[in-house]
Amino acid sequence: MAQDSADWNSDDDLDFQIDNYQSSPPSSPPVAAVTSSDGLFATLIDMGFSTENIARAIEEHGPNADTMVIIDAISKYSVNCEASSSKSKTIDHFLAMGFEEEKVIKAIHEHGEDNIEEIANALISSAVTDAAKEEVAPVVKEEDDFDWSESDDEKYANFLSSDDERVTDSSPVNEDKLRSLKIMGFSELEASLALERCGGDVSVGDLADFIYAAQIAREFDEFHADPEEQKPSVKKRRMEARRESRSSADDEPIRLPIPMIGFGVPNEPGLITQRSIPAIAQRPPYFYYENVALAPKGVWDTISRHLYDIPPEFVDSKYICAAARKRGYVHNLPISGRYQVQPPPKYTISEAFPLSKKWWPSWDKRTKLNCILTVNASAQLTNRIRLALEAHPGEPPESAKKYVIDQCKKWNLVWVGKNKAAPLEPDEMETLLGFPRNHTRGGGTSRTERLKSLGNSFQVDTVAYHLSVLKPLFPSGINVLSLFTGIGGAEVALHRLQIPMKTVVSVEISAVNRNILKDFWEQTNQKGTLIEFADVQDLSNEKIVELMQRFGGFDLVIGGSPCNNLAGGNRVSRSGLEGEQSSLFFEYCRILDVVRETTKKMRRS
DNA sequence: ACCATCCAGATGGCGTCG
DNA sequence: CGACGCCATCTGGATGGT
């Protein structure tokens, strides 16, 4: 419903603009711990890098640069030597695949030269359309331009074949498909293997996707193999793995990025539009997993390892809205073409709370709120703040200021009157988090429950920014499996993106939260089907398969498992991923696995 | 070394409701 | 009377940045 958008923002100020966030701009990486370049040099030699490259990197970045900066620089040199990075190389790459030069250039122009995946998709869909239109092939490449060696063929065949012993039948339909694939530049071997693996009912577009994914897998493998030196050095190999996939390396724990903006956020520099993820995770269904960024040591390594070694995207929502929220997201979504949902959230405290400006002390320099938690400040505390300030008419002494500021930061207070600091109201939290006002209000939800549920929720604008890439992919809507739904942050994000939800199967333990989602579903006049489960353990493997057959599979599996045992605020049971609630992460993995396997089977049959 | 930050759980007191 | 919701207060420590 288009009318809904009016509810997202009660502020009528249409001239709202986003100011640059000034108080903590993205800073450059810290300088670090290496004091002597000789020591650094020796370390890097030890790691197996060439003297030449080390010298070059140190010259460029200075002798005091962070070790990782140097290593990254060196790895870039070797990448540039072997892989295509220039525009002409990109063009050559696609020309080699048999696409027309004109179209390649057009696609590169439209999607950006770095955006290989998008370019490929555009070219493939264009080629499919052309092949459908014309019977006569415009370009026929007889030769296999991929120059695959014998061992590569074996590797590829191994990659493709598995338990399935299906023999390629030579029906006229399949021959047409084979021809189309050849027209698109794929070799006969690739085409027939893909057809064999995917079956005859799959569209040419899907087959092309499949082959392309296999190619990426192959490139990925090659990239991992040491191309320069054939003599394997254990240390060097370890470094390769470390450079390319820090998540999977056992000796290199995942580190939080500075600034914490993931692959980029709107209105900030540092946008990344391309990444490589393990081939096994590249195909749909898409999945999106969330949890607190500052989990105990090793937790994110474990999470990443269980989610196909995809490195988490860490984002602090303070770069998107007026409140901090440091979270990690593991997902296999494309990352190019992201856009911000409208209207954008207020970016600073003063924009989010215009009335507070009048009462905001000049010595309270906060421009962003801290993380919205499940616990709230007591009235007694705000009274103590009032008394502390009233004791000193005019400018309070430093000690009083410090006490008040510390408390305000700790409890996330805003100024609502003279000497009156106050905790956030639930509806204010809703707005800050990107929910419609009153999303959690009424309908049997107590205030305590509202606060708890909101504290546990997504920041909708952040998630919507990541999910926005789904919009062009699913114009007719998607089927969603939503685990640990809470108050429906994912659903609200999809709704705000105006991505139709054909089906939502939701799992949420709290009856109050289930009601909130149900009410939202009805109030926004959703056309799709909503099915709610209470316990994730009730969603058995058989049940998942049944639901998938009923609705035609899931396009997106989304959720954030409980963080109770991971969150820093927990005094009593911060027991890590094995904790009573947080171990439900493994249920997410189980369910995702079943969905992926079932998707494969459904695609085949 | 020092600092700020953090989707928390348990308990007891109080008022309300039946 | 008990059940329940709500409020207030108590309980440190891990983690990562500086």
XYZ file of C-alpha atoms (C1' of nucleotides) in Angstrom:
641
model
C 0.000 0.000 0.000
C 1.460 3.273 -1.073
C -0.256 5.121 1.727
C 1.791 3.309 4.277
C 4.844 5.301 3.486
C 3.314 8.321 5.142
C 3.358 6.520 8.439
C 7.047 5.881 8.391
C 7.886 9.363 9.325
C 5.685 11.650 11.255
C 7.903 14.604 10.534
C 6.492 16.769 7.786
C 9.729 18.501 7.034
C 10.219 17.676 3.403
C 13.405 19.657 3.219
C 15.089 17.184 5.451
C 18.657 16.721 4.442
C 21.452 14.619 5.670
C 24.371 16.506 7.090
C 27.765 15.044 7.117
C 28.485 13.290 10.274
C 31.237 15.358 11.737
C 32.049 14.240 15.178
C 33.482 10.904 14.230
C 34.359 10.775 10.584
C 35.778 7.592 9.175
C 39.346 7.554 10.280
C 42.268 5.960 8.602
C 43.501 2.680 10.013
C 45.591 3.029 13.099
C 49.290 2.989 12.909
C 50.704 0.139 14.596
C 52.838 -1.962 16.267
C 55.822 -2.422 14.113
C 58.576 -0.177 15.283
C 61.388 -1.147 13.033
C 61.096 -1.649 9.320
C 63.899 -4.181 9.549
C 61.800 -6.294 11.797
C 58.848 -5.930 9.465
C 61.012 -6.810 6.515
C 62.252 -9.952 8.157
C 58.747 -10.952 9.170
C 57.459 -10.544 5.652
C 60.379 -12.452 4.156
C 59.562 -15.145 6.621
C 56.006 -15.142 5.362
C 57.290 -15.928 1.909
C 56.937 -12.609 0.104
C 59.553 -11.487 -2.380
C 62.120 -8.890 -1.373
C 61.147 -6.774 -4.330
C 57.471 -6.526 -3.408
C 58.157 -5.914 0.262
C 60.515 -3.078 -0.581
C 57.941 -1.580 -2.917
C 55.168 -1.762 -0.347
C 57.260 -0.294 2.435
C 58.371 2.484 0.160
C 54.785 3.305 -0.699
C 53.312 3.107 2.765
C 56.269 4.089 4.938
C 58.239 2.001 7.381
C 55.727 2.520 10.166
C 52.681 1.315 8.284
C 50.516 -1.384 9.723
C 51.642 -4.868 8.822
C 48.282 -5.730 7.315
C 48.444 -2.627 5.122
C 51.767 -3.785 3.769
C 50.510 -7.315 3.227
C 47.427 -6.042 1.448
C 49.576 -3.869 -0.764
C 51.834 -6.764 -1.668
C 48.902 -9.001 -2.411
C 47.520 -6.338 -4.728
C 50.755 -6.323 -6.698
C 50.510 -10.015 -7.334
C 46.827 -9.813 -8.175
C 47.494 -7.118 -10.702
C 50.167 -9.235 -12.303
C 47.993 -12.205 -12.902
C 44.379 -11.174 -12.990
C 42.414 -8.802 -15.100
C 41.872 -5.472 -13.490
C 41.966 -2.985 -16.283
C 38.985 -2.073 -18.328
C 40.405 -3.549 -21.493
C 40.971 -6.805 -19.672
C 37.341 -6.801 -18.633
C 36.280 -6.286 -22.206
C 38.608 -9.020 -23.399
C 37.200 -11.329 -20.790
C 33.681 -10.989 -22.076
C 34.718 -10.950 -25.711
C 36.387 -14.255 -25.055
C 33.084 -15.522 -23.743
C 31.573 -14.746 -27.114
C 29.589 -11.626 -26.392
C 29.464 -8.801 -28.881
C 31.872 -5.980 -28.242
C 29.219 -3.321 -28.524
C 27.068 -4.984 -25.881
C 30.014 -5.614 -23.623
C 31.009 -1.974 -23.713
C 27.436 -0.933 -23.107
C 27.108 -3.280 -20.144
C 30.402 -2.145 -18.664
C 29.300 1.410 -19.054
C 26.003 0.705 -17.318
C 27.280 -1.394 -14.454
C 30.803 -0.156 -13.927
C 33.918 -1.937 -14.956
C 34.500 -3.543 -11.596
C 31.140 -5.108 -11.525
C 31.856 -8.341 -13.325
C 28.871 -10.205 -12.007
C 26.320 -7.586 -13.004
C 27.876 -7.208 -16.403
C 27.734 -10.935 -16.933
C 24.106 -11.074 -15.876
C 23.176 -8.247 -18.207
C 24.978 -9.841 -21.106
C 23.527 -13.249 -20.463
C 19.965 -12.023 -20.253
C 20.460 -9.957 -23.351
C 21.886 -12.955 -25.181
C 19.019 -15.150 -24.073
C 16.541 -12.612 -25.346
C 18.355 -12.397 -28.642
C 18.525 -16.123 -29.016
C 14.819 -16.332 -28.436
C 14.112 -13.628 -30.987
C 16.263 -14.857 -33.776
C 16.629 -18.333 -35.051
C 19.892 -17.530 -36.718
C 22.789 -17.218 -34.425
C 24.522 -13.872 -34.708
C 27.829 -15.038 -33.409
C 28.941 -18.597 -33.406
C 32.088 -19.467 -31.647
C 33.291 -22.816 -32.787
C 36.323 -22.995 -30.655
C 36.515 -23.402 -26.986
C 38.009 -20.121 -25.947
C 38.499 -21.066 -22.373
C 41.643 -22.991 -23.058
C 40.951 -25.553 -20.436
C 43.643 -28.015 -19.780
C 42.856 -31.647 -19.338
C 43.133 -31.465 -15.596
C 40.824 -28.508 -15.562
C 38.281 -30.492 -17.461
C 38.519 -33.202 -14.909
C 38.182 -30.712 -12.134
C 35.187 -29.209 -13.802
C 33.589 -32.560 -14.382
C 34.184 -33.425 -10.778
C 32.666 -30.187 -9.737
C 29.604 -30.838 -11.809
C 29.006 -34.502 -11.409
C 28.102 -36.143 -8.173
C 25.718 -38.841 -7.173
C 23.594 -38.069 -10.154
C 24.087 -40.497 -13.010
C 21.679 -38.928 -15.378
C 22.646 -39.292 -19.005
C 22.197 -36.378 -21.313
C 19.293 -37.159 -23.525
C 19.425 -35.698 -26.959
C 15.916 -34.411 -27.270
C 15.375 -31.564 -29.743
C 14.668 -29.230 -26.846
C 17.966 -29.971 -25.232
C 19.781 -29.581 -28.491
C 18.309 -26.124 -28.793
C 19.541 -25.315 -25.354
C 22.968 -26.623 -26.138
C 23.057 -24.469 -29.219
C 21.940 -21.416 -27.286
C 24.616 -21.970 -24.698
C 27.225 -22.296 -27.414
C 25.998 -19.096 -28.958
C 26.510 -17.462 -25.602
C 30.109 -18.508 -25.767
C 30.154 -21.567 -23.568
C 32.011 -24.620 -24.701
C 30.210 -27.790 -25.679
C 31.687 -29.539 -22.677
C 30.429 -26.879 -20.282
C 27.022 -26.811 -21.890
C 26.462 -30.534 -21.934
C 27.747 -31.010 -18.419
C 25.494 -28.244 -17.184
C 22.535 -29.772 -18.952
C 23.374 -33.126 -17.512
C 23.631 -31.769 -14.039
C 20.655 -29.453 -14.097
C 18.324 -31.598 -16.127
C 16.349 -30.827 -19.232
C 13.645 -28.683 -17.677
C 15.906 -25.879 -16.650
C 15.858 -22.681 -18.670
C 18.788 -21.537 -20.731
C 19.230 -18.616 -18.388
C 19.533 -20.922 -15.405
C 21.970 -23.117 -17.250
C 24.075 -20.103 -18.109
C 23.974 -19.047 -14.483
C 25.074 -22.472 -13.476
C 28.009 -22.496 -15.840
C 28.989 -19.044 -14.822
C 28.966 -20.057 -11.193
C 31.180 -22.992 -12.047
C 33.560 -20.663 -13.835
C 33.758 -18.471 -10.797
C 34.404 -21.508 -8.694
C 37.189 -22.453 -11.020
C 38.681 -18.986 -10.934
C 38.421 -19.064 -7.206
C 40.325 -22.314 -7.075
C 42.980 -20.990 -9.390
C 43.311 -17.922 -7.318
C 43.894 -19.958 -4.259
C 46.484 -22.081 -5.922
C 49.803 -20.356 -5.973
C 50.255 -19.311 -9.579
C 53.748 -17.853 -9.420
C 55.662 -20.566 -7.775
C 55.090 -24.207 -8.291
C 57.180 -25.249 -5.349
C 54.777 -25.132 -2.467
C 55.804 -23.250 0.616
C 53.732 -23.989 3.642
C 54.089 -20.505 5.005
C 53.273 -18.909 1.721
C 50.191 -21.001 1.259
C 49.064 -20.100 4.692
C 49.478 -16.475 3.821
C 47.505 -16.919 0.632
C 44.635 -18.312 2.559
C 45.000 -15.571 5.095
C 44.916 -12.847 2.515
C 42.013 -14.125 0.526
C 39.789 -15.555 3.154
C 40.653 -14.399 6.586
C 37.556 -15.988 7.954
C 38.580 -19.484 7.103
C 42.099 -19.259 8.370
C 42.391 -20.779 11.764
C 45.286 -18.655 12.806
C 43.844 -15.332 11.784
C 40.738 -14.331 13.689
C 38.159 -12.113 12.046
C 38.773 -8.473 12.764
C 36.315 -5.637 12.952
C 36.679 -3.017 10.231
C 37.437 0.627 10.964
C 35.225 2.422 10.261
C 32.559 -0.230 10.673
C 30.761 0.328 7.397
C 30.881 -3.111 5.804
C 30.921 -2.844 2.032
C 29.857 0.744 2.395
C 26.925 2.822 3.559
C 24.991 5.613 1.887
C 26.567 9.056 2.052
C 29.969 7.831 3.139
C 33.032 7.175 1.035
C 34.491 3.712 0.844
C 31.885 1.875 -1.198
C 32.828 -1.607 -2.338
C 30.730 -3.149 -5.105
C 32.525 -6.373 -5.708
C 33.588 -9.277 -3.601
C 34.333 -12.920 -4.062
C 32.573 -15.497 -1.980
C 33.060 -19.233 -2.081
C 31.364 -20.713 -5.118
C 29.313 -23.086 -3.043
C 27.422 -20.160 -1.547
C 26.941 -18.123 -4.669
C 23.725 -19.607 -5.932
C 20.352 -18.769 -4.490
C 18.640 -19.257 -2.147
C 19.904 -16.079 -0.644
C 20.495 -15.997 3.057
C 21.137 -13.269 5.573
C 22.294 -13.919 9.090
C 22.759 -11.279 11.780
C 24.248 -11.045 15.246
C 26.121 -8.673 17.539
C 29.492 -7.593 16.197
C 31.267 -7.622 19.529
C 30.792 -11.247 20.338
C 33.330 -13.186 22.403
C 36.535 -14.136 20.667
C 36.220 -16.772 17.997
C 32.440 -16.662 17.755
C 32.379 -14.929 14.389
C 34.995 -17.313 13.095
C 32.726 -20.185 14.039
C 29.677 -18.524 12.557
C 31.471 -17.785 9.317
C 32.841 -21.310 9.139
C 29.332 -22.718 9.442
C 28.034 -20.365 6.796
C 30.252 -21.436 3.913
C 33.245 -19.361 5.003
C 31.659 -16.123 3.943
C 33.272 -13.269 5.879
C 30.756 -11.244 7.873
C 29.880 -7.730 6.844
C 30.201 -5.610 9.973
C 28.139 -2.458 10.001
C 27.498 0.057 12.742
C 24.105 1.584 12.085
C 25.344 4.921 13.400
C 26.579 5.472 9.862
C 23.007 5.145 8.657
C 20.792 6.502 11.417
C 21.060 8.418 14.696
C 21.704 5.419 16.935
C 24.646 3.058 17.047
C 24.125 -0.628 16.415
C 27.199 -2.701 15.785
C 26.233 -5.855 14.002
C 27.734 -8.512 11.806
C 25.849 -9.812 8.779
C 26.765 -12.981 6.923
C 25.001 -13.132 3.604
C 25.412 -14.193 -0.001
C 23.544 -11.263 -1.488
C 24.993 -9.274 -4.357
C 26.478 -6.046 -3.081
C 26.320 -3.815 -6.107
C 23.340 -1.625 -6.787
C 22.363 -1.132 -3.170
C 20.156 1.808 -2.427
C 18.688 3.435 0.623
C 15.029 3.037 1.421
C 13.013 6.238 1.501
C 12.574 8.354 3.470
C 16.071 8.130 4.907
C 16.326 8.038 8.691
C 17.298 11.073 10.717
C 21.049 11.110 10.908
C 21.781 12.949 14.133
C 20.207 13.268 17.542
C 19.178 16.852 16.902
C 17.411 15.857 13.689
C 15.726 12.899 15.299
C 14.740 14.949 18.362
C 14.282 18.522 17.176
C 12.495 19.521 20.365
C 15.435 18.467 22.473
C 17.676 21.131 20.963
C 16.227 23.748 23.238
C 17.266 21.830 26.342
C 20.446 20.199 25.153
C 23.402 21.425 27.265
C 26.268 22.834 25.247
C 28.685 20.564 27.099
C 26.856 17.401 25.986
C 28.647 16.865 22.697
C 26.833 13.702 21.615
C 25.523 13.677 18.053
C 24.673 9.977 18.002
C 22.895 7.782 20.490
C 24.380 4.554 21.707
C 22.910 1.154 21.001
C 19.245 0.743 21.861
C 19.174 -1.942 24.515
C 16.551 -4.067 26.151
C 16.947 -2.335 29.494
C 15.880 1.190 30.315
C 16.970 3.824 32.769
C 14.900 4.236 35.927
C 13.085 7.374 36.933
C 15.269 7.584 40.011
C 18.349 7.899 37.886
C 16.985 10.785 35.883
C 16.003 12.407 39.163
C 19.562 12.130 40.421
C 20.726 13.827 37.247
C 18.247 16.629 37.791
C 19.394 17.114 41.378
C 23.042 17.111 40.375
C 22.402 19.893 37.891
C 20.056 21.953 40.034
C 22.703 22.070 42.738
C 24.731 24.348 40.486
C 22.890 27.205 38.829
C 24.589 28.090 35.575
C 27.463 26.043 34.244
C 27.952 22.940 36.410
C 31.448 21.928 37.580
C 33.434 19.401 35.605
C 32.727 16.613 38.050
C 28.983 17.061 37.705
C 29.261 17.293 33.946
C 31.232 14.081 33.827
C 28.749 12.259 36.007
C 25.819 13.424 33.911
C 27.474 12.705 30.556
C 28.544 9.268 31.679
C 25.034 8.435 32.794
C 23.518 9.846 29.626
C 25.808 7.699 27.499
C 25.283 4.649 29.617
C 21.514 4.881 29.565
C 21.076 6.587 26.204
C 19.241 9.604 27.606
C 17.958 12.617 25.719
C 17.142 16.096 27.069
C 13.461 16.840 27.260
C 13.414 19.848 29.582
C 15.607 22.047 31.754
C 17.920 19.673 33.618
C 15.603 16.873 32.535
C 17.236 13.900 30.904
C 14.934 11.052 29.908
C 15.177 7.539 28.543
C 13.850 6.917 25.058
C 10.168 6.186 24.683
C 9.243 3.012 22.795
C 7.807 4.970 19.879
C 11.028 6.946 19.611
C 12.948 3.688 19.474
C 10.636 2.478 16.727
C 11.422 5.523 14.643
C 15.150 5.307 15.288
C 15.149 1.658 14.288
C 13.211 2.315 11.102
C 9.880 0.842 12.150
C 6.553 2.567 11.656
C 5.398 4.395 14.719
C 3.273 2.244 17.020
C 4.528 -0.897 15.353
C 4.849 -2.564 18.748
C 2.199 -0.585 20.556
C -0.987 -2.017 21.963
C -2.603 -5.254 20.948
C -1.640 -6.893 24.185
C 1.995 -5.816 24.221
C 3.132 -4.463 27.560
C 5.606 -1.642 27.769
C 8.285 -3.926 29.174
C 7.805 -6.318 26.301
C 7.984 -3.499 23.784
C 11.298 -2.341 25.158
C 12.692 -5.819 25.186
C 11.570 -6.621 21.651
C 12.790 -3.320 20.256
C 16.153 -3.778 21.934
C 16.469 -7.110 20.166
C 15.481 -5.913 16.749
C 17.110 -5.092 13.433
C 17.843 -1.544 12.432
C 15.491 -1.636 9.484
C 17.228 0.923 7.274
C 20.503 -0.953 7.559
C 18.970 -4.284 6.663
C 16.864 -2.728 3.921
C 19.981 -1.225 2.389
C 21.486 -4.680 2.151
C 18.287 -6.295 0.893
C 17.629 -3.611 -1.705
C 19.578 -5.594 -4.297
C 16.745 -8.138 -4.268
C 14.277 -5.651 -5.664
C 15.247 -5.967 -9.346
C 15.828 -9.700 -8.972
C 12.321 -10.486 -7.737
C 9.891 -8.100 -9.398
C 7.005 -10.444 -8.786
C 7.855 -11.016 -5.154
C 9.703 -13.462 -2.976
C 9.170 -16.331 -0.623
C 10.815 -15.683 2.713
C 11.815 -17.997 5.499
C 12.225 -15.754 8.500
C 13.908 -17.288 11.537
C 13.947 -15.637 14.951
C 11.663 -13.048 13.425
C 11.197 -10.922 16.524
C 9.016 -7.957 15.684
C 9.561 -8.490 11.973
C 12.483 -6.233 11.091
C 13.140 -8.175 7.912
C 9.511 -8.077 6.866
C 9.288 -4.355 7.509
C 12.463 -3.831 5.512
C 11.080 -5.778 2.546
C 7.803 -3.950 2.795
C 9.511 -0.576 2.851
C 11.490 -1.653 -0.196
C 8.170 -2.572 -1.787
C 9.389 -6.053 -2.534
C 6.180 -8.110 -2.520
C 6.200 -10.940 -0.034
C 4.415 -13.870 -1.645
C 5.024 -16.083 1.349
C 6.529 -15.518 4.752
C 7.153 -18.487 6.979
C 8.160 -17.034 10.305
C 9.579 -18.647 13.415
C 9.373 -16.676 16.632
C 9.197 -17.966 20.167
C 7.449 -14.949 21.684
C 3.681 -14.911 21.307
C 3.674 -11.149 21.734
C 6.088 -10.749 18.851
C 4.117 -13.144 16.687
C 1.078 -10.997 17.243
C 3.001 -7.873 16.331
C 4.011 -9.430 13.012
C 0.496 -10.689 12.365
C -0.945 -7.255 13.039
C 1.624 -5.649 10.779
C 0.746 -8.158 8.082
C -2.918 -7.298 8.269
C -2.508 -3.575 8.664
C -0.336 -3.283 5.590
C -2.785 -5.359 3.553
C -0.257 -7.930 2.529
C -1.428 -10.070 -0.336
C 0.847 -12.956 0.517
C 0.596 -15.814 2.964
C 1.948 -15.587 6.494
C 2.636 -18.741 8.440
C 3.946 -18.475 11.975
C 5.798 -21.099 13.961
C 6.626 -20.720 17.611
C 9.628 -22.936 18.133
C 12.436 -23.278 15.664
C 12.753 -26.895 16.677
C 9.220 -27.533 15.514
C 10.327 -26.697 12.019
C 11.545 -30.171 11.191
C 13.427 -31.006 8.043
C 10.361 -32.753 6.655
C 8.221 -29.731 7.404
C 10.635 -27.468 5.575
C 10.552 -29.679 2.493
C 6.783 -29.770 2.624
C 6.542 -25.989 2.861
C 8.982 -25.546 0.028
C 7.041 -27.864 -2.212
C 3.855 -26.079 -1.316
C 5.171 -22.583 -2.032
C 7.829 -23.305 -4.619
C 10.875 -22.927 -2.439
C 12.333 -20.046 -0.491
C 14.190 -17.190 -2.124
C 15.525 -15.731 1.108
C 16.372 -17.226 4.478
C 16.803 -14.403 6.924
C 17.264 -14.060 10.640
C 19.452 -13.240 13.594
C 19.751 -15.875 16.261
C 19.645 -14.968 19.954
C 22.575 -12.956 21.210
C 21.911 -13.355 24.933
C 25.018 -15.367 25.500
C 27.152 -13.257 23.188
C 26.267 -9.702 24.142
C 28.678 -7.676 26.208
C 25.962 -6.428 28.492
C 25.286 -9.871 29.852
C 26.657 -10.189 33.373
C 25.637 -13.688 34.148
C 25.539 -15.925 31.130
C 27.838 -14.637 28.446
C 28.734 -18.171 27.609
C 29.304 -17.794 23.880
C 27.778 -19.656 20.975
C 27.258 -22.746 23.091
C 25.023 -20.817 25.460
C 21.466 -21.912 25.980
C 19.871 -19.373 23.628
C 22.715 -18.476 21.303
C 23.305 -22.093 20.370
C 20.133 -21.804 18.328
C 22.467 -20.446 15.697
C 23.042 -24.056 14.774
C 19.324 -24.420 14.132
C 19.661 -21.606 11.627
C 22.433 -23.597 9.946
C 20.400 -26.773 9.958
C 17.413 -25.099 8.395
C 19.460 -23.217 5.837
C 21.128 -26.443 4.839
C 17.828 -28.188 4.297
C 16.535 -25.271 2.254
C 19.630 -25.271 0.082
C 19.575 -29.009 -0.505
C 15.880 -29.004 -1.256
C 16.330 -26.098 -3.638
C 18.937 -28.072 -5.541
C 16.660 -31.065 -5.795
C 13.694 -28.988 -6.892
C 15.805 -27.256 -9.503
C 16.869 -30.596 -10.881
C 13.482 -32.198 -11.138
C 47.839 0.717 30.708
C 43.526 2.988 30.192
C 39.068 3.712 28.368
C 34.205 3.241 26.393
C 30.847 0.171 25.012
C 27.547 -3.489 25.353
C 20.209 -7.011 21.498
C 21.225 -9.156 30.346
C 19.672 -12.060 34.164
C 18.008 -12.428 38.968
C 15.676 -10.682 42.699
C 12.484 -8.254 45.702
C 8.938 -4.671 46.455
C 4.777 -2.705 45.034
C 0.221 -2.263 43.010
C -3.597 -4.421 40.492
C -6.710 -7.852 39.404
C -9.485 -11.893 39.970
C -4.974 -15.022 48.827
C -1.977 -15.852 44.600
C -0.783 -14.517 39.846
C 0.920 -11.137 37.301
C 2.972 -6.827 35.447
C 5.915 -3.319 36.399
C 9.648 -0.970 38.584
C 14.099 -0.398 40.665
C 18.343 -2.140 41.847
C 21.966 -5.282 42.000
C 25.402 -7.989 39.807
C 31.207 -7.197 36.329
C 33.588 -8.531 32.517
C 34.987 -9.304 27.709
C 36.341 -6.958 23.894
C 38.586 -3.877 21.090
C 40.313 0.806 20.335
C 43.545 4.404 21.853
